[in-house]
Short mmCIF file of C-alpha atoms in Angstrom, two decimals:
data_model
loop_
_atom_site.label_atom_id
_atom_site.label_comp_id
_atom_site.label_asym_id
_atom_site.label_seq_id
_atom_site.Cartn_x
_atom_site.Cartn_y
_atom_site.Cartn_z
CA UNK A 1 -50.77 40.42 4.31
CA UNK A 2 -49.98 41.60 1.29
CA UNK A 3 -47.25 38.83 0.96
CA UNK A 4 -50.70 36.71 1.86
CA UNK A 5 -52.99 38.71 -1.01
CA UNK A 6 -49.51 39.10 -3.85
CA UNK A 7 -49.71 34.87 -3.43
CA UNK A 8 -53.02 33.85 -3.58
CA UNK A 9 -53.30 36.59 -6.90
CA UNK A 10 -50.37 35.33 -8.15
CA UNK A 11 -51.72 31.38 -7.07
CA UNK A 12 -55.26 32.79 -9.15
CA UNK A 13 -53.43 33.53 -12.57
CA UNK A 14 -51.27 30.56 -12.42
CA UNK A 15 -54.17 28.42 -12.87
CA UNK A 16 -55.63 29.90 -15.13
CA UNK A 17 -55.38 28.80 -18.98
CA UNK A 18 -52.53 30.11 -20.91
CA UNK A 19 -54.25 30.84 -24.08
CA UNK A 20 -56.66 32.83 -22.15
CA UNK A 21 -57.02 36.49 -23.12
CA UNK A 22 -57.33 38.94 -20.05
CA UNK A 23 -61.03 39.65 -19.42
CA UNK A 24 -63.02 42.80 -18.92
CA UNK A 25 -63.23 42.25 -15.31
CA UNK A 26 -59.11 41.71 -14.81
CA UNK A 27 -58.90 45.10 -17.13
CA UNK A 28 -61.45 47.09 -15.34
CA UNK A 29 -59.54 46.25 -11.94
CA UNK A 30 -55.97 47.65 -13.68
CA UNK A 31 -57.53 50.41 -14.25
CA UNK A 32 -59.35 51.12 -11.48
CA UNK A 33 -55.86 50.98 -9.27
CA UNK A 34 -54.36 52.78 -12.25
CA UNK A 35 -56.85 55.50 -11.98
CA UNK A 36 -56.25 56.04 -8.17
CA UNK A 37 -52.55 56.27 -8.30
CA UNK A 38 -52.65 58.97 -11.15
CA UNK A 39 -53.41 62.13 -9.08
CA UNK A 40 -51.39 60.38 -5.71
CA UNK A 41 -48.52 60.72 -7.75
CA UNK A 42 -48.61 63.03 -10.29
CA UNK A 43 -48.71 65.62 -7.67
CA UNK A 44 -44.46 64.46 -6.63
CA UNK A 45 -43.87 63.51 -9.86
CA UNK A 46 -44.29 67.81 -10.77
CA UNK A 47 -42.32 69.28 -7.83
CA UNK A 48 -39.50 66.78 -8.53
CA UNK A 49 -39.24 68.36 -11.91
CA UNK A 50 -40.11 72.09 -10.18
CA UNK A 51 -36.57 70.75 -7.99
CA UNK A 52 -34.79 70.19 -10.84
CA UNK A 53 -35.41 73.35 -12.63
CA UNK A 54 -34.29 75.09 -8.87
CA UNK A 55 -31.40 73.43 -8.92
CA UNK A 56 -30.20 74.72 -12.46
CA UNK A 57 -30.70 77.96 -11.26
CA UNK A 58 -28.85 77.42 -7.84
CA UNK A 59 -26.16 75.57 -10.05
CA UNK A 60 -25.98 78.74 -11.74
CA UNK A 61 -25.58 81.44 -9.52
CA UNK A 62 -23.01 79.54 -7.38
CA UNK A 63 -20.49 79.22 -10.73
CA UNK A 64 -21.26 82.96 -11.17
CA UNK A 65 -20.41 83.52 -7.39
CA UNK A 66 -17.07 81.25 -8.49
CA UNK A 67 -16.37 83.60 -11.43
CA UNK A 68 -16.95 87.13 -9.37
CA UNK A 69 -14.32 85.59 -6.72
CA UNK A 70 -11.90 85.15 -9.45
CA UNK A 71 -12.20 88.71 -10.86
CA UNK A 72 -11.54 89.73 -7.14
CA UNK A 73 -8.38 88.48 -6.95
CA UNK A 74 -7.68 89.35 -10.44
CA UNK A 75 -8.53 93.17 -10.86
CA UNK A 76 -9.31 93.69 -6.56
CA UNK A 77 -13.00 95.10 -6.91
CA UNK A 78 -16.65 93.07 -7.71
CA UNK A 79 -18.40 93.94 -10.93
CA UNK A 80 -22.03 93.55 -12.18
CA UNK A 81 -21.45 92.42 -15.36
CA UNK A 82 -21.77 89.15 -16.71
CA UNK A 83 -19.22 89.62 -19.71
CA UNK A 84 -16.67 90.94 -17.14
CA UNK A 85 -16.77 87.96 -15.05
CA UNK A 86 -16.00 85.89 -17.86
CA UNK A 87 -19.72 84.28 -17.81
CA UNK A 88 -20.08 82.14 -21.36
CA UNK A 89 -23.90 81.39 -20.03
CA UNK A 90 -26.65 82.98 -20.84
CA UNK A 91 -28.58 86.16 -18.66
CA UNK A 92 -31.72 84.51 -19.51
CA UNK A 93 -33.23 81.06 -19.61
CA UNK A 94 -36.30 79.37 -20.15
CA UNK A 95 -37.36 79.75 -16.44
CA UNK A 96 -34.76 82.49 -15.22
CA UNK A 97 -33.28 85.50 -15.54
CA UNK A 98 -29.99 86.01 -13.89
CA UNK A 99 -28.55 89.55 -12.05
CA UNK A 100 -25.52 90.62 -10.07
CA UNK A 101 -26.08 93.79 -7.69
CA UNK A 102 -23.88 95.56 -5.52
CA UNK A 103 -24.54 96.47 -2.61
CA UNK A 104 -23.87 99.07 -0.68
CA UNK A 105 -23.78 101.70 -3.44
CA UNK A 106 -21.21 103.72 -1.78
CA UNK A 107 -18.32 101.21 -1.74
CA UNK A 108 -19.81 97.95 -2.79
CA UNK A 109 -18.31 95.52 -0.58
CA UNK A 110 -21.19 92.50 -1.63
CA UNK A 111 -21.72 91.28 -5.04
CA UNK A 112 -25.36 89.94 -4.83
CA UNK A 113 -26.01 86.92 -8.02
CA UNK A 114 -30.06 86.72 -7.55
CA UNK A 115 -31.69 83.52 -9.93
CA UNK A 116 -35.06 85.30 -10.44
CA UNK A 117 -38.31 83.30 -11.54
CA UNK A 118 -39.89 83.85 -14.47
CA UNK A 119 -42.19 81.29 -13.98
CA UNK A 120 -44.47 81.23 -10.26
CA UNK A 121 -44.23 77.69 -9.24
CA UNK A 122 -40.08 78.46 -9.34
CA UNK A 123 -38.81 79.85 -6.22
CA UNK A 124 -36.03 82.54 -7.06
CA UNK A 125 -32.16 82.57 -4.92
CA UNK A 126 -29.76 84.68 -3.74
CA UNK A 127 -25.57 84.57 -3.39
CA UNK A 128 -23.62 86.65 -1.95
CA UNK A 129 -19.66 87.40 -2.14
CA UNK A 130 -18.52 89.82 0.23
CA UNK A 131 -15.69 91.48 1.51
CA UNK A 132 -15.04 91.00 5.72
CA UNK A 133 -11.95 91.82 7.31
CA UNK A 134 -10.43 92.01 4.21
CA UNK A 135 -11.37 88.61 3.14
CA UNK A 136 -13.59 87.23 0.52
CA UNK A 137 -16.72 85.27 2.06
CA UNK A 138 -18.93 83.63 0.18
CA UNK A 139 -23.05 82.44 1.02
CA UNK A 140 -23.92 79.48 -0.66
CA UNK A 141 -27.27 80.12 -2.60
CA UNK A 142 -30.57 80.44 -0.66
CA UNK A 143 -34.34 80.73 -1.72
CA UNK A 144 -35.16 84.97 -1.76
CA UNK A 145 -37.52 84.96 1.25
CA UNK A 146 -41.60 85.62 -0.29
CA UNK A 147 -42.57 88.85 0.76
CA UNK A 148 -46.45 89.62 -0.11
CA UNK A 149 -46.18 88.84 -3.57
CA UNK A 150 -43.66 86.14 -4.29
CA UNK A 151 -40.27 87.73 -6.13
CA UNK A 152 -40.13 87.05 -9.42
CA UNK A 153 -38.58 87.98 -13.09
CA UNK A 154 -40.00 90.91 -14.16
CA UNK A 155 -38.11 92.79 -11.01
CA UNK A 156 -36.83 96.08 -11.31
CA UNK A 157 -32.85 96.90 -9.87
CA UNK A 158 -34.33 99.14 -7.87
CA UNK A 159 -37.26 96.45 -6.89
CA UNK A 160 -34.17 94.65 -5.76
CA UNK A 161 -32.27 97.56 -3.51
CA UNK A 162 -35.48 97.90 -2.17
CA UNK A 163 -35.67 93.97 -1.14
CA UNK A 164 -32.23 94.20 0.05
CA UNK A 165 -32.53 96.84 2.02
CA UNK A 166 -36.05 95.70 3.58
CA UNK A 167 -34.00 92.69 5.26
CA UNK A 168 -32.25 93.29 8.64
CA UNK A 169 -31.43 88.72 8.66
CA UNK A 170 -29.21 88.71 5.23
CA UNK A 171 -26.44 88.15 7.20
CA UNK A 172 -27.95 84.78 9.15
CA UNK A 173 -28.82 83.22 5.53
CA UNK A 174 -24.70 82.87 5.38
CA UNK A 175 -23.72 81.60 8.35
#
């Protein structure tokens, strides 16, 4: 059906005098089509922009996790310092704040890497590296589950600890 319509439109334009300009009616049709398509395509485009910003966060905390792994092999412990793991990246970017927390506080066998969103339209992410039977294992970055309030910056260390202990199914994210 669309090909027939397209052929008719092309045939109409081929019959027109090549030296004449476009008519007001043709201009109105083009504006109408653009007016209909713009509200449909704009939200899709904006979602893609947000996904790109979130990808930046997941790549960054995956990098931090690899640096933490290297640090553990050198020092035989985890650290919560970005500078100690040799990260030359900034702890804060335009869209995210990056933190490292060690859990549980007594033996620190888990290093969680947080990317806390500054923007309410972006999700916050976490990845973790942990010891299991004296082997280092890791979780890929995943979005933090939304609590009654969206998890985003500013968030104190104590609030992150509370969030960690409020979830009982963290291990399911690492599978």
